[in-house]
Coordinates of C-alpha atoms in Angstrom, one line a residue:
X1 CA 212.5 -98.4 84.5
X2 CA 211.4 -98.9 88.1
X3 CA 211.0 -101.7 90.5
X4 CA 209.4 -102.2 93.9
X5 CA 206.0 -101.7 95.4
X6 CA 203.4 -99.3 94.1
X7 CA 205.1 -96.4 95.8
X8 CA 208.2 -97.1 93.6
X9 CA 206.1 -97.1 90.4
X10 CA 203.4 -94.4 90.8
X11 CA 205.7 -91.3 90.7
X12 CA 207.3 -92.6 87.5
X13 CA 203.8 -93.1 86.0
X14 CA 203.0 -89.5 86.9
X15 CA 206.2 -88.3 85.1
X16 CA 205.4 -90.5 82.2
X17 CA 202.0 -89.0 81.8
X18 CA 203.6 -85.5 81.8
X19 CA 206.1 -86.6 79.1
X20 CA 203.3 -88.1 77.1
X21 CA 201.4 -84.8 77.2
X22 CA 204.4 -83.3 75.6
X23 CA 204.0 -85.6 72.6
X24 CA 206.3 -88.5 73.6
X25 CA 205.8 -92.2 73.6
X26 CA 206.4 -93.5 77.1
X27 CA 206.9 -97.0 78.3
X28 CA 207.0 -98.0 82.0
X29 CA 209.1 -101.1 82.6
X30 CA 208.2 -102.5 86.0
X31 CA 206.9 -105.6 87.7
X32 CA 204.2 -107.5 85.9
X33 CA 201.7 -107.1 88.7
X34 CA 201.4 -103.4 87.8
X35 CA 200.5 -103.9 84.1
X36 CA 196.8 -102.9 84.5
X37 CA 197.8 -99.9 86.7
X38 CA 200.2 -98.6 83.9
X39 CA 198.0 -99.3 80.9
X40 CA 194.9 -97.9 82.5
X41 CA 196.7 -94.5 82.4
X42 CA 197.4 -94.8 78.7
X43 CA 201.1 -95.6 78.9
X44 CA 203.1 -98.4 77.3
X45 CA 204.1 -101.3 79.5
X46 CA 207.1 -103.6 79.5
X47 CA 207.0 -106.5 82.1
X48 CA 209.7 -107.2 84.6
X49 CA 209.7 -110.3 86.7
X50 CA 207.6 -110.4 89.9
X51 CA 209.9 -112.8 91.7
X52 CA 211.8 -110.3 93.7
X53 CA 208.6 -108.7 95.0
X54 CA 207.3 -112.2 95.9
X55 CA 210.1 -112.5 98.4
X56 CA 208.3 -110.0 100.6
X57 CA 205.4 -112.4 100.9
X58 CA 207.6 -115.2 102.2
X59 CA 208.3 -115.7 106.0
X60 CA 211.9 -114.5 105.4
X61 CA 210.6 -111.3 103.6
X62 CA 208.1 -110.5 106.4
X63 CA 210.9 -111.1 109.0
X64 CA 213.0 -108.6 107.1
X65 CA 210.2 -106.1 107.4
X66 CA 209.9 -106.7 111.1
X67 CA 213.6 -106.5 111.9
X68 CA 215.2 -104.1 109.4
X69 CA 214.8 -100.6 111.0
X70 CA 216.4 -98.2 108.5
X71 CA 217.8 -97.7 105.0
X72 CA 221.4 -98.7 106.0
X73 CA 220.2 -102.0 107.5
X74 CA 218.2 -102.6 104.3
X75 CA 221.3 -102.2 102.2
X76 CA 223.2 -104.7 104.4
X77 CA 220.3 -107.1 104.3
X78 CA 220.1 -106.8 100.5
X79 CA 223.8 -107.9 100.3
X80 CA 223.2 -110.8 102.8
X81 CA 220.3 -112.2 100.8
X82 CA 222.4 -112.4 97.5
X83 CA 222.5 -116.2 97.5
X84 CA 218.7 -116.4 97.6
X85 CA 217.8 -113.5 95.3
X86 CA 220.8 -113.8 92.9
X87 CA 218.9 -115.7 90.2
X88 CA 216.0 -113.3 90.5
X89 CA 218.4 -110.3 90.0
X90 CA 219.8 -112.0 86.9
X91 CA 216.3 -112.4 85.5
X92 CA 215.4 -108.8 86.3
X93 CA 218.5 -107.6 84.5
X94 CA 217.6 -109.7 81.4
X95 CA 214.0 -108.3 81.5
X96 CA 215.3 -104.8 81.6
X97 CA 217.3 -105.5 78.4
X98 CA 214.3 -107.1 76.7
X99 CA 212.2 -104.0 77.6
X100 CA 214.8 -101.6 76.1
X101 CA 215.3 -103.7 73.0
X102 CA 211.6 -103.9 72.4
X103 CA 211.0 -100.1 72.8
X104 CA 214.3 -98.7 71.5
X105 CA 214.1 -95.6 73.7
X106 CA 215.7 -92.2 73.1
X107 CA 216.1 -91.7 76.8
X108 CA 216.1 -94.0 79.9
X109 CA 215.1 -92.9 83.4
X110 CA 215.7 -95.5 86.1
X111 CA 215.1 -96.4 89.7
X112 CA 218.2 -97.8 91.5
X113 CA 216.7 -101.3 91.6
X114 CA 216.9 -101.2 87.8
X115 CA 220.6 -100.8 88.0
X116 CA 221.4 -102.3 84.5
X117 CA 220.0 -99.2 82.9
X118 CA 223.3 -97.3 82.5
X119 CA 224.8 -100.3 80.6
X120 CA 221.7 -100.6 78.5
X121 CA 221.9 -96.9 77.6
X122 CA 225.6 -97.2 76.8
X123 CA 224.8 -100.0 74.4
X124 CA 221.9 -98.1 72.8
X125 CA 223.9 -94.8 72.7
X126 CA 221.1 -92.8 74.5
X127 CA 221.1 -90.6 77.6
X128 CA 220.3 -92.0 81.0
X129 CA 219.1 -90.3 84.1
X130 CA 218.8 -91.7 87.6
X131 CA 215.5 -90.8 89.1
X132 CA 215.3 -91.0 92.9
X133 CA 212.4 -90.6 95.4
X134 CA 214.7 -89.6 98.2
X135 CA 218.2 -88.1 98.6
X136 CA 220.2 -91.3 98.6
X137 CA 223.3 -91.2 96.4
X138 CA 224.5 -87.6 95.7
X139 CA 227.2 -86.7 98.3
X140 CA 226.8 -83.5 100.3
X141 CA 228.6 -82.0 103.3
X142 CA 225.3 -80.7 104.7
X143 CA 223.9 -84.0 106.1
X144 CA 224.7 -87.7 106.1
X145 CA 222.9 -90.2 104.1
X146 CA 219.7 -91.3 105.8
X147 CA 220.2 -93.8 108.7
X148 CA 223.8 -92.6 109.4
X149 CA 224.5 -90.6 112.5
X150 CA 225.0 -86.9 112.0
X151 CA 228.5 -86.1 113.4
X152 CA 228.3 -82.6 112.0
X153 CA 231.5 -83.2 110.0
X154 CA 231.4 -82.5 106.2
X155 CA 233.9 -85.2 105.3
X156 CA 231.9 -87.8 107.2
X157 CA 228.7 -86.8 105.6
X158 CA 230.1 -87.1 102.1
X159 CA 231.6 -90.4 102.9
X160 CA 228.3 -91.9 104.0
X161 CA 226.9 -91.5 100.4
X162 CA 230.0 -93.2 99.0
X163 CA 229.6 -96.1 101.4
X164 CA 225.9 -96.5 100.3
X165 CA 227.0 -96.6 96.7
X166 CA 229.6 -99.2 97.5
X167 CA 227.0 -101.4 99.2
X168 CA 224.7 -101.1 96.2
X169 CA 227.7 -102.1 94.1
X170 CA 228.3 -105.2 96.2
X171 CA 224.7 -106.3 95.4
X172 CA 224.7 -105.4 91.7
X173 CA 228.2 -105.5 90.2
X174 CA 228.3 -109.2 89.4
X175 CA 225.2 -109.0 87.3
X176 CA 226.2 -105.8 85.6
X177 CA 229.6 -107.4 84.7
X178 CA 227.8 -110.4 83.3
X179 CA 225.4 -108.5 81.2
X180 CA 228.1 -106.2 79.8
X181 CA 230.0 -109.2 78.7
X182 CA 226.9 -110.8 77.1
X183 CA 226.0 -107.7 75.2
X184 CA 229.5 -106.9 73.9
X185 CA 230.3 -104.0 76.2
X186 CA 233.9 -103.4 77.4
X187 CA 234.7 -104.4 81.0
X188 CA 233.9 -101.8 83.6
X189 CA 236.7 -101.2 86.1
X190 CA 234.4 -100.5 89.1
X191 CA 230.6 -100.4 89.1
X192 CA 229.0 -97.3 90.6
X193 CA 225.3 -96.9 90.1
X194 CA 225.7 -93.1 89.9
X195 CA 228.5 -93.1 87.3
X196 CA 228.8 -94.2 83.7
X197 CA 231.4 -96.9 82.7
X198 CA 234.0 -94.2 82.0
X199 CA 233.5 -92.6 85.5
X200 CA 231.4 -89.6 84.5
X201 CA 228.5 -88.8 86.9
X202 CA 225.0 -89.8 85.7
X203 CA 222.5 -86.9 86.1
X204 CA 220.1 -87.4 89.0
X205 CA 216.6 -86.2 89.5
X206 CA 215.0 -86.1 92.9
X207 CA 211.2 -86.3 93.1
X208 CA 211.0 -84.4 96.3
X209 CA 209.7 -81.0 97.1
X210 CA 212.5 -78.4 97.7
X211 CA 210.1 -77.0 100.4
X212 CA 210.4 -80.2 102.3
X213 CA 214.1 -80.9 101.5
X214 CA 215.9 -77.8 100.2
X215 CA 218.7 -78.9 97.8
X216 CA 222.1 -78.8 99.5
X217 CA 224.2 -75.8 98.5
X218 CA 227.1 -78.0 97.5
X219 CA 225.2 -80.2 95.1
X220 CA 226.6 -80.3 91.6
X221 CA 224.6 -79.0 88.7
X222 CA 223.8 -82.5 87.5
X223 CA 221.7 -83.1 90.7
X224 CA 218.3 -81.6 90.7
X225 CA 215.4 -81.4 93.3
X226 CA 212.4 -81.1 91.0
X227 CA 209.5 -81.4 93.4
X228 CA 207.0 -84.3 93.9
X229 CA 205.6 -86.2 90.9
X230 CA 202.0 -86.6 91.8
X231 CA 199.6 -88.9 89.9
X232 CA 196.1 -87.3 90.4
X233 CA 192.9 -89.3 89.7
X234 CA 190.7 -86.4 88.9
X235 CA 187.8 -88.4 87.5
X236 CA 187.6 -90.8 90.5
X237 CA 184.1 -91.3 92.1
X238 CA 184.0 -92.6 95.6
X239 CA 181.8 -95.6 96.4
X240 CA 178.4 -94.5 98.0
X241 CA 179.3 -96.3 101.2
X242 CA 182.4 -94.1 101.6
X243 CA 180.6 -90.9 100.8
X244 CA 177.9 -91.8 103.2
X245 CA 180.4 -92.5 106.0
X246 CA 182.2 -89.2 105.5
X247 CA 179.0 -87.3 105.5
X248 CA 177.7 -89.0 108.7
X249 CA 180.1 -87.4 111.1
X250 CA 183.3 -85.3 111.7
X251 CA 186.3 -85.9 109.6
X252 CA 187.8 -89.4 110.4
X253 CA 191.5 -90.4 110.6
X254 CA 192.9 -92.4 107.7
X255 CA 195.0 -95.4 108.6
X256 CA 196.8 -97.3 105.9
X257 CA 200.2 -99.0 105.7
X258 CA 200.3 -99.6 102.0
X259 CA 202.0 -102.9 101.1
X260 CA 203.6 -103.2 104.6
X261 CA 202.1 -105.8 106.9
X262 CA 205.0 -107.5 108.7
X263 CA 204.5 -110.9 110.2
X264 CA 201.6 -110.1 112.5
X265 CA 199.1 -107.9 110.6
X266 CA 196.2 -108.8 112.9
X267 CA 198.1 -107.3 115.8
X268 CA 198.3 -104.0 114.0
X269 CA 194.6 -104.2 113.1
X270 CA 193.5 -104.7 116.7
X271 CA 195.8 -102.0 118.0
X272 CA 194.5 -99.5 115.4
X273 CA 190.8 -100.3 116.1
X274 CA 191.3 -100.1 119.9
X275 CA 193.3 -96.9 119.7
X276 CA 190.7 -95.1 117.6
X277 CA 188.1 -96.1 120.2
X278 CA 190.3 -94.8 123.0
X279 CA 190.9 -91.5 121.3
X280 CA 187.2 -91.1 120.4
X281 CA 187.9 -90.8 116.7
X282 CA 186.3 -92.1 113.6
X283 CA 188.5 -93.9 111.1
X284 CA 188.9 -95.0 107.5
X285 CA 191.1 -98.1 107.4
X286 CA 192.7 -99.0 104.0
X287 CA 193.6 -102.7 103.8
X288 CA 196.2 -102.4 101.0
X289 CA 198.3 -105.4 99.7
X290 CA 198.5 -107.8 102.6
X291 CA 197.7 -105.1 105.2
X292 CA 195.0 -104.6 107.8
X293 CA 192.2 -107.1 107.8
X294 CA 190.1 -106.5 111.0
X295 CA 187.3 -109.0 111.1
X296 CA 184.7 -106.9 112.9
X297 CA 184.6 -103.1 112.9
X298 CA 182.5 -100.7 114.9
X299 CA 180.2 -98.3 113.1
X300 CA 182.8 -95.5 113.7
X301 CA 185.3 -97.2 111.4
X302 CA 184.9 -97.7 107.6
X303 CA 187.0 -100.2 105.7
X304 CA 188.2 -99.5 102.1
X305 CA 190.4 -101.5 99.8
X306 CA 192.0 -98.3 98.4
X307 CA 191.2 -94.7 97.3
X308 CA 193.3 -92.0 95.6
X309 CA 195.2 -90.1 98.2
X310 CA 194.7 -86.8 96.4
X311 CA 190.9 -87.2 96.9
X312 CA 190.9 -88.9 100.3
X313 CA 193.6 -87.2 102.4
X314 CA 192.2 -83.6 102.3
X315 CA 189.0 -85.0 103.8
X316 CA 190.7 -86.5 106.8
X317 CA 191.4 -85.2 110.3
X318 CA 194.8 -86.8 110.2
X319 CA 196.7 -89.3 108.1
X320 CA 198.4 -92.4 109.6
X321 CA 200.8 -94.2 107.3
X322 CA 204.0 -96.2 107.2
X323 CA 206.3 -93.4 106.0
X324 CA 206.8 -94.4 102.4
X325 CA 208.0 -91.6 100.2
X326 CA 204.9 -91.4 98.1
X327 CA 202.4 -91.5 101.0
X328 CA 204.4 -89.0 103.0
X329 CA 204.3 -86.6 100.0
X330 CA 200.6 -87.0 99.5
X331 CA 199.9 -86.3 103.2
X332 CA 202.1 -83.3 103.1
X333 CA 200.4 -81.9 100.0
X334 CA 197.0 -82.5 101.6
X335 CA 198.0 -80.3 104.5
X336 CA 196.9 -82.7 107.1
X337 CA 198.6 -83.7 110.4
X338 CA 200.3 -87.1 110.3
X339 CA 201.2 -90.1 112.5
X340 CA 204.0 -92.2 111.0
X341 CA 204.4 -95.9 111.9
X342 CA 207.6 -96.9 110.1
X343 CA 208.4 -100.5 109.2
X344 CA 211.8 -100.5 107.4
X345 CA 214.1 -98.9 104.9
X346 CA 213.7 -95.2 104.4
X347 CA 210.5 -95.0 106.4
X348 CA 212.0 -94.2 109.8
X349 CA 213.9 -91.4 108.1
X350 CA 210.8 -89.9 106.6
X351 CA 209.0 -90.3 110.0
X352 CA 211.7 -88.3 111.7
X353 CA 211.7 -85.7 108.9
X354 CA 207.9 -85.2 109.2
X355 CA 208.2 -84.9 113.0
X356 CA 211.1 -82.4 112.6
X357 CA 209.0 -80.3 110.3
X358 CA 206.3 -80.1 113.0
X359 CA 203.7 -82.0 111.0
X360 CA 203.3 -85.0 113.4
X361 CA 204.1 -86.4 116.8
X362 CA 207.2 -88.5 117.1
X363 CA 207.0 -91.6 114.9
X364 CA 206.1 -95.0 116.4
X365 CA 208.0 -97.9 115.0
X366 CA 205.5 -100.7 114.1
X367 CA 207.2 -103.2 116.4
X368 CA 206.6 -100.8 119.3
X369 CA 203.0 -99.9 118.4
X370 CA 200.5 -100.4 121.2
X371 CA 196.9 -99.2 121.4
X372 CA 197.8 -96.8 124.2
X373 CA 200.8 -95.3 122.4
X374 CA 198.8 -95.0 119.2
X375 CA 195.8 -93.4 120.9
X376 CA 198.1 -90.8 122.5
X377 CA 199.6 -90.0 119.1
X378 CA 196.2 -89.7 117.5
X379 CA 195.0 -87.2 120.2
X380 CA 198.1 -85.1 119.7
X381 CA 197.9 -85.2 115.9
X382 CA 194.2 -84.2 115.9
X383 CA 194.2 -81.8 118.8
X384 CA 197.5 -79.8 118.5
X385 CA 196.9 -76.5 116.8
X386 CA 200.6 -76.0 116.2
X387 CA 200.8 -79.3 114.2
X388 CA 197.7 -78.4 112.3
X389 CA 199.0 -74.9 111.4
X390 CA 202.4 -76.3 110.2
X391 CA 200.8 -79.0 108.1
X392 CA 198.4 -76.5 106.5
X393 CA 201.1 -74.0 105.7
X394 CA 203.5 -76.6 104.1
X395 CA 200.6 -78.2 102.2
X396 CA 199.7 -74.9 100.7
X397 CA 203.3 -74.3 99.6
X398 CA 203.6 -77.8 98.0
X399 CA 200.3 -77.5 96.2
X400 CA 201.7 -74.5 94.3
X401 CA 204.6 -76.6 92.9
X402 CA 204.5 -78.6 89.7
X403 CA 207.2 -81.2 90.1
X404 CA 206.4 -83.0 86.9
X405 CA 206.8 -79.8 84.8
X406 CA 210.0 -79.0 86.6
X407 CA 211.4 -82.5 86.1
X408 CA 210.7 -82.2 82.4
X409 CA 212.6 -78.9 82.3
X410 CA 215.4 -80.5 84.3
X411 CA 215.6 -83.4 81.8
X412 CA 215.9 -80.9 79.0
X413 CA 218.7 -79.1 80.8
X414 CA 220.6 -82.3 81.8
X415 CA 220.5 -83.9 78.4
X416 CA 220.8 -80.8 76.3
X417 CA 217.8 -82.0 74.2
X418 CA 214.5 -80.2 74.1
X419 CA 211.6 -82.4 74.8
X420 CA 209.0 -80.1 73.3
X421 CA 207.4 -81.5 70.1
X422 CA 205.0 -80.0 67.6
X423 CA 201.4 -81.3 67.5
X424 CA 202.3 -83.1 64.3

């Protein structure tokens, strides 16, 4: 069960394909808009309401993208929007139950936005595992939860994760209590997304490379850092226009912000086009869902709707993106320098992480993006040999990892159930 934009769905699809290759029937329960994406990869699909995602297309949703600068602010904004999105959350919980009742799973893996999953697993009597794309909920003394200041005090660091879980609880607990009552489950004293009703911790998988984020030494055994879950499109054939553009000159810079657009996408488009010209670079612009739509482009810039990152990124001089977990992972694996233009949520944290690893210049928040700042970052990303070497080295390391295989091994260890099946 996962919910969100494509970046919240694709890693689970990759893990699902790995499980399917082991002989299992896998169903992805997610927003209805992704049905074709899921079924085209041969996995089962269970629809969840699109209404929550549609909020991002409203003026209020776009304003949130403009003015929410980090993950902590996103959690507070989520709580503040409860009066508006409450009915949508209730519908999403009901859809999660319908998906589980239709498939009768032996195991449920869930994204935090599908927070009814532990109650559903309890009712069905099956194991449940929380699957995260970032270190968000497991306390550690090593570092605070993203967006919190690092005071270099272990007690403070651990407390930040507990606070994040409390904020999620404020958003979700009403609907969890309601659904437990409707489905005949006993009352839960306090809802905690990372714990079962009796207070036992729920196992947690992190789809992040340990080479990028080494697991903290004080993590419990039920928290695992498996490595990235990549969905490779090995049989993809590029359109002739894209192939011709790539062959016509030096490697271009990729610019794409996924589903992020904010309130003024045209401003971003013009800044990107002008900056590429100032830096003397060719570019490939991906428009994405509601993203860049430049009306007139010079011959040095090629526009695409989308292309698999595993095919496209290694062919680029640098990768410019919004700092989503999935796109960051793909750029790291490609071994290319990056420029991160974060919008909201966890994106500023990933931008800072990429910069700290020496893979990029300092991130530029999208509200502060100008052609001059962007051109300067592009020159540094494509001309700094230190950045290029660091990106190439880490990319080579990540390419040797198999996060899906490790996640399957972790699932076996965490549930005590072997997932290997005979060909029969």
